[in-house]
Amino acid sequence: MAPQNRKRPRDEDGQENVLSDEAEAAFRTVREIFPSKSWRYLRNKVVNWPGGRVEELVDQLLVSETYHGENNESLITLDDTVDDDVIAGGSKEEKETADNSIVFADDVPDSAAGQASSSTLTAGGYIERNYAMLCSVFPDVSPVFLQEQAWNIGNDAEKLEAFISNSLGRKSNLPSRKEYEKEHAKQIEEKQVRDMKVTDFVSQYTDPHKHFMDTTIKVSDIYKGHALFYITEHFPRIGVSEVQQVLEQHNGHFLPTIKQVEKMLPSRKGKKVVKPKEMDLQFLKEYIYFKLKP
């Protein structure tokens, strides 16, 4: 089947209307979110869009859809065989070098539609497509959460549109990117501490042993919780109450406490202590030093 001749879209005055890079990216986004709508309607919305956050444009389209229902003129399809790159204002030469990672159903001839759905949109392809779409609409939401949603949505355009529609009104309740970045930074810092060697402690502290034996340094309650947990794990035959007493004597510090507990005689099998859910980096560094020290 010979390729169809595609026309560059023109405004009512017959002049070509080339979209800016920002508008072109927004147009591609709304086409993905609203695949059932006419590209002419969506392009007109993008042309009249003042710019800014794409999610605001999506919100406007969803509100319009809610008010006007299924019979809205936006659902009328007019010559939607025009290529998306041409609609956005790119030339034929630009189209040859355009990003073809996203495949629209309108771009595939009917005779090849079935083949495209099975070969072009592989599992990785539509998951990446979903993820890119969700990131553009929800830039302030945790990328890990969006990755999970991209996988759950699968190759289902209606499910993707429904998720976006339902989530726009409750963005503040979704996991935030700030929290993700904070947690990610903490994980990196924890890994750096866990990977520390003896030479790292020597270069960081003039006298590492003296530093960690200093009970005047303030420690957190989480630190103390880890100290109690790990000491009772190392010495299960020492009563928890006895370990707590020694820990209090040393102002909650791990290293001087465990050094004293090492010399204590077993009394009875102690009860289990609950490990704190959150890690304390100050404790972790001291514990790694304890494990490295011969």
Coordinates of C-alpha atoms in Angstrom, one line a residue:
M1 CA 0.0 0.0 0.0
A2 CA 1.5 3.3 -1.1
P3 CA 2.0 5.9 1.6
Q4 CA -0.6 8.6 1.8
N5 CA 0.2 12.2 0.9
R6 CA 0.2 14.2 4.1
K7 CA -0.6 17.9 4.3
R8 CA 0.8 20.5 6.5
P9 CA -2.0 21.9 8.7
R10 CA -2.9 25.5 8.1
D11 CA -5.0 28.1 10.1
E12 CA -8.2 29.5 8.7
D13 CA -6.3 32.3 6.9
G14 CA -4.3 29.7 5.0
Q15 CA -1.0 30.4 6.8
E16 CA 1.1 27.7 8.3
N17 CA 1.2 27.7 12.1
V18 CA 4.4 26.1 13.4
L19 CA 4.3 25.2 17.1
S20 CA 7.1 26.0 19.4
D21 CA 9.2 23.2 21.0
E22 CA 7.2 23.6 24.3
A23 CA 3.9 23.5 22.5
E24 CA 4.9 20.6 20.3
A25 CA 5.9 18.6 23.4
A26 CA 2.5 19.5 25.0
F27 CA 0.7 18.5 21.9
R28 CA 2.3 15.0 21.9
T29 CA 1.5 14.7 25.6
V30 CA -2.2 15.4 25.2
R31 CA -2.5 13.2 22.2
E32 CA -1.2 10.3 24.2
I33 CA -3.6 11.0 27.1
F34 CA -6.6 11.6 24.9
P35 CA -6.1 9.2 21.9
S36 CA -9.9 9.3 21.1
K37 CA -10.0 13.0 20.6
S38 CA -9.5 14.8 17.2
W39 CA -6.0 16.1 16.7
R40 CA -7.5 19.3 15.4
Y41 CA -9.3 19.9 18.6
L42 CA -6.3 19.1 20.7
R43 CA -3.9 21.2 18.5
N44 CA -6.3 24.1 18.8
K45 CA -6.1 23.8 22.6
V46 CA -2.3 23.8 22.5
V47 CA -2.2 26.8 20.1
N48 CA -4.3 28.8 22.6
W49 CA -2.4 27.5 25.6
P50 CA -0.3 30.2 27.3
G51 CA 2.4 27.7 28.2
G52 CA 3.7 26.5 31.6
R53 CA 2.9 23.3 33.3
V54 CA 1.4 20.6 31.0
E55 CA -0.7 19.2 33.8
E56 CA -2.7 22.4 33.9
L57 CA -3.5 22.0 30.2
V58 CA -4.5 18.4 30.8
D59 CA -6.7 19.5 33.7
Q60 CA -8.5 22.0 31.5
L61 CA -9.2 19.3 28.9
L62 CA -10.5 17.0 31.6
V63 CA -12.8 19.7 33.0
S64 CA -14.1 20.5 29.5
E65 CA -14.8 16.8 28.9
T66 CA -16.7 16.6 32.2
Y67 CA -18.9 19.6 31.4
H68 CA -19.6 18.7 27.7
G69 CA -19.8 14.9 27.9
E70 CA -19.4 12.4 25.2
N71 CA -21.1 14.4 22.5
N72 CA -18.6 17.2 22.6
E73 CA -17.4 18.3 19.2
S74 CA -13.8 17.4 20.2
L75 CA -14.7 13.8 19.5
I76 CA -15.4 14.5 15.8
T77 CA -12.5 13.1 13.7
L78 CA -11.4 15.2 10.8
D79 CA -8.6 14.0 8.5
D80 CA -6.7 12.5 11.5
T81 CA -4.4 10.6 9.1
V82 CA -2.0 13.6 9.1
D83 CA 1.3 12.8 10.6
D84 CA 1.9 14.0 14.2
D85 CA 5.3 15.6 13.3
V86 CA 3.6 17.6 10.5
I87 CA 0.7 18.6 12.8
A88 CA 3.3 19.9 15.3
G89 CA 4.7 22.1 12.5
G90 CA 7.8 20.1 11.5
S91 CA 9.0 19.9 7.9
K92 CA 9.4 16.6 5.9
E93 CA 13.2 16.8 6.6
E94 CA 12.6 17.3 10.3
K95 CA 10.2 14.4 10.3
E96 CA 12.9 12.0 9.1
T97 CA 15.1 12.8 12.1
A98 CA 12.2 13.1 14.6
D99 CA 11.9 10.9 17.7
N100 CA 9.9 7.9 16.7
S101 CA 10.0 6.2 20.1
I102 CA 6.3 6.9 20.6
V103 CA 3.9 5.3 18.1
F104 CA 0.4 6.6 17.7
A105 CA -2.4 4.4 16.4
D106 CA -3.3 7.1 13.8
D107 CA 0.2 6.8 12.2
V108 CA -0.3 3.1 11.4
P109 CA -2.1 2.0 8.2
D110 CA -5.1 -0.3 8.9
S111 CA -3.5 -3.2 7.2
A112 CA -0.5 -3.0 9.5
A113 CA -2.3 -2.1 12.8
G114 CA -2.3 -5.7 14.1
Q115 CA 1.3 -6.2 13.4
A116 CA 2.3 -2.9 15.0
S117 CA 0.5 -3.7 18.2
S118 CA 2.4 -6.9 18.6
S119 CA 5.8 -5.9 17.4
T120 CA 6.3 -2.2 17.8
L121 CA 4.7 -1.7 21.2
T122 CA 6.6 -4.3 23.2
A123 CA 6.2 -4.6 26.9
G124 CA 9.2 -2.4 27.5
G125 CA 8.0 0.1 24.9
Y126 CA 4.5 0.8 26.4
I127 CA 5.8 0.9 30.0
E128 CA 8.4 3.5 29.0
R129 CA 5.7 5.4 27.1
N130 CA 3.4 5.3 30.2
Y131 CA 6.3 6.4 32.5
A132 CA 7.3 9.3 30.2
M133 CA 3.7 10.4 30.1
L134 CA 3.2 10.2 33.8
C135 CA 6.4 12.1 34.5
S136 CA 5.4 14.9 32.2
V137 CA 2.0 15.3 33.9
F138 CA 3.2 14.7 37.5
P139 CA 6.7 16.1 37.7
D140 CA 6.4 16.5 41.5
V141 CA 5.4 12.9 42.2
S142 CA 7.9 10.1 43.2
P143 CA 9.4 8.5 40.0
V144 CA 9.3 5.1 41.8
F145 CA 5.6 5.4 42.3
L146 CA 5.1 6.4 38.7
Q147 CA 7.2 3.5 37.5
E148 CA 4.9 1.1 39.4
Q149 CA 1.8 2.7 37.9
A150 CA 3.3 2.6 34.4
W151 CA 3.7 -1.1 34.8
N152 CA 0.2 -1.6 36.3
I153 CA -1.4 0.3 33.5
G154 CA 0.2 -1.8 30.8
N155 CA -0.8 -1.3 27.1
D156 CA -4.1 0.3 27.9
A157 CA -4.7 3.9 26.8
E158 CA -8.0 4.1 28.6
K159 CA -6.5 2.9 31.8
L160 CA -3.8 5.5 31.5
E161 CA -6.3 8.3 30.8
A162 CA -8.4 7.2 33.8
F163 CA -5.4 7.1 36.2
I164 CA -4.3 10.6 35.1
S165 CA -7.9 11.9 35.5
N166 CA -8.4 10.4 38.9
S167 CA -5.0 11.5 40.2
L168 CA -5.0 15.2 39.1
G169 CA -7.4 16.1 41.8
R170 CA -5.4 14.3 44.6
K171 CA -1.8 15.1 43.6
S172 CA -1.0 16.2 47.2
N173 CA -1.8 12.7 48.4
L174 CA 0.6 11.0 46.0
P175 CA 4.1 10.2 47.1
S176 CA 6.2 13.3 46.4
R177 CA 9.4 13.6 44.4
K178 CA 11.0 15.5 47.3
E179 CA 10.5 12.6 49.7
Y180 CA 11.8 10.2 47.1
E181 CA 14.9 12.3 46.6
K182 CA 15.4 12.7 50.3
E183 CA 15.1 8.9 50.9
H184 CA 17.4 8.2 47.8
A185 CA 20.1 10.5 49.2
K186 CA 19.9 8.8 52.5
Q187 CA 20.3 5.4 50.9
I188 CA 23.3 6.6 49.0
E189 CA 24.8 7.9 52.3
E190 CA 24.1 4.7 54.1
K191 CA 25.8 2.7 51.4
Q192 CA 28.9 4.9 51.6
V193 CA 29.1 4.3 55.3
R194 CA 28.6 0.6 54.9
D195 CA 31.4 0.5 52.4
M196 CA 33.9 2.3 54.8
K197 CA 37.3 0.7 55.4
V198 CA 39.7 1.1 58.3
T199 CA 41.7 3.6 56.2
D200 CA 38.5 5.7 55.8
F201 CA 38.1 6.0 59.6
V202 CA 41.7 6.8 60.1
S203 CA 41.6 9.6 57.5
Q204 CA 38.3 11.0 58.9
Y205 CA 39.2 10.9 62.6
T206 CA 42.5 11.7 64.3
D207 CA 41.8 8.9 66.8
P208 CA 38.7 6.9 65.8
H209 CA 38.6 4.8 68.9
K210 CA 38.7 7.8 71.2
H211 CA 36.0 9.5 69.1
F212 CA 33.5 6.6 69.4
M213 CA 34.3 6.0 73.1
D214 CA 33.4 9.7 73.9
T215 CA 30.1 9.6 75.8
T216 CA 29.6 13.4 75.8
I217 CA 28.5 13.4 72.1
K218 CA 24.7 13.7 71.8
V219 CA 22.9 10.7 70.2
S220 CA 19.3 10.3 69.0
D221 CA 16.7 8.0 70.4
I222 CA 16.9 6.0 67.1
Y223 CA 20.6 5.6 67.7
K224 CA 19.9 4.3 71.2
G225 CA 17.3 1.9 69.9
H226 CA 19.7 0.4 67.4
A227 CA 22.4 0.2 70.1
L228 CA 20.1 -1.8 72.4
F229 CA 18.9 -4.0 69.5
Y230 CA 22.4 -4.9 68.2
I231 CA 24.0 -5.5 71.7
T232 CA 21.2 -7.8 72.7
E233 CA 21.5 -9.6 69.4
H234 CA 25.3 -10.1 70.0
F235 CA 24.7 -11.2 73.6
P236 CA 21.3 -12.9 73.8
R237 CA 22.2 -14.5 77.2
I238 CA 22.4 -11.1 78.9
G239 CA 19.2 -9.7 80.1
V240 CA 17.7 -6.7 78.3
S241 CA 17.3 -4.7 81.5
E242 CA 21.0 -5.2 82.3
V243 CA 22.0 -4.0 78.9
Q244 CA 19.7 -1.0 79.2
Q245 CA 21.3 0.0 82.6
V246 CA 24.8 -0.1 81.1
L247 CA 23.6 1.8 78.0
E248 CA 22.2 4.5 80.3
Q249 CA 25.5 4.7 82.2
H250 CA 27.3 5.5 79.0
N251 CA 24.8 8.1 77.9
G252 CA 23.3 5.8 75.2
H253 CA 26.6 5.2 73.4
F254 CA 27.0 1.9 71.6
L255 CA 30.8 1.2 71.6
P256 CA 31.5 1.8 75.4
T257 CA 28.4 -0.1 76.3
I258 CA 29.2 -3.2 74.2
K259 CA 32.8 -3.2 75.5
Q260 CA 31.4 -3.4 79.1
V261 CA 28.8 -6.0 78.2
E262 CA 31.5 -8.2 76.7
K263 CA 32.9 -8.6 80.2
M264 CA 29.6 -9.5 81.8
L265 CA 28.6 -13.0 82.8
P266 CA 25.5 -14.6 81.2
S267 CA 22.5 -14.3 83.4
R268 CA 19.4 -15.6 81.6
K269 CA 18.0 -15.6 78.1
G270 CA 16.9 -12.1 77.4
K271 CA 13.7 -11.1 75.6
K272 CA 13.7 -9.9 72.0
V273 CA 14.2 -6.2 71.3
V274 CA 12.5 -4.6 68.3
K275 CA 14.8 -3.1 65.7
P276 CA 14.1 0.5 64.8
K277 CA 12.6 0.9 61.3
E278 CA 14.8 3.9 60.5
M279 CA 18.6 3.8 60.4
D280 CA 20.7 6.3 62.3
L281 CA 23.8 7.2 60.3
Q282 CA 25.8 8.1 63.4
F283 CA 25.1 4.7 64.9
L284 CA 25.7 2.9 61.6
K285 CA 29.2 4.4 61.3
E286 CA 30.0 3.4 64.9
Y287 CA 28.7 -0.1 64.3
I288 CA 30.8 -0.5 61.1
Y289 CA 33.9 0.7 63.0
F290 CA 33.1 -1.9 65.8
K291 CA 32.8 -4.7 63.2
L292 CA 36.1 -3.7 61.5
K293 CA 38.1 -3.4 64.7
P294 CA 40.0 -6.6 65.5

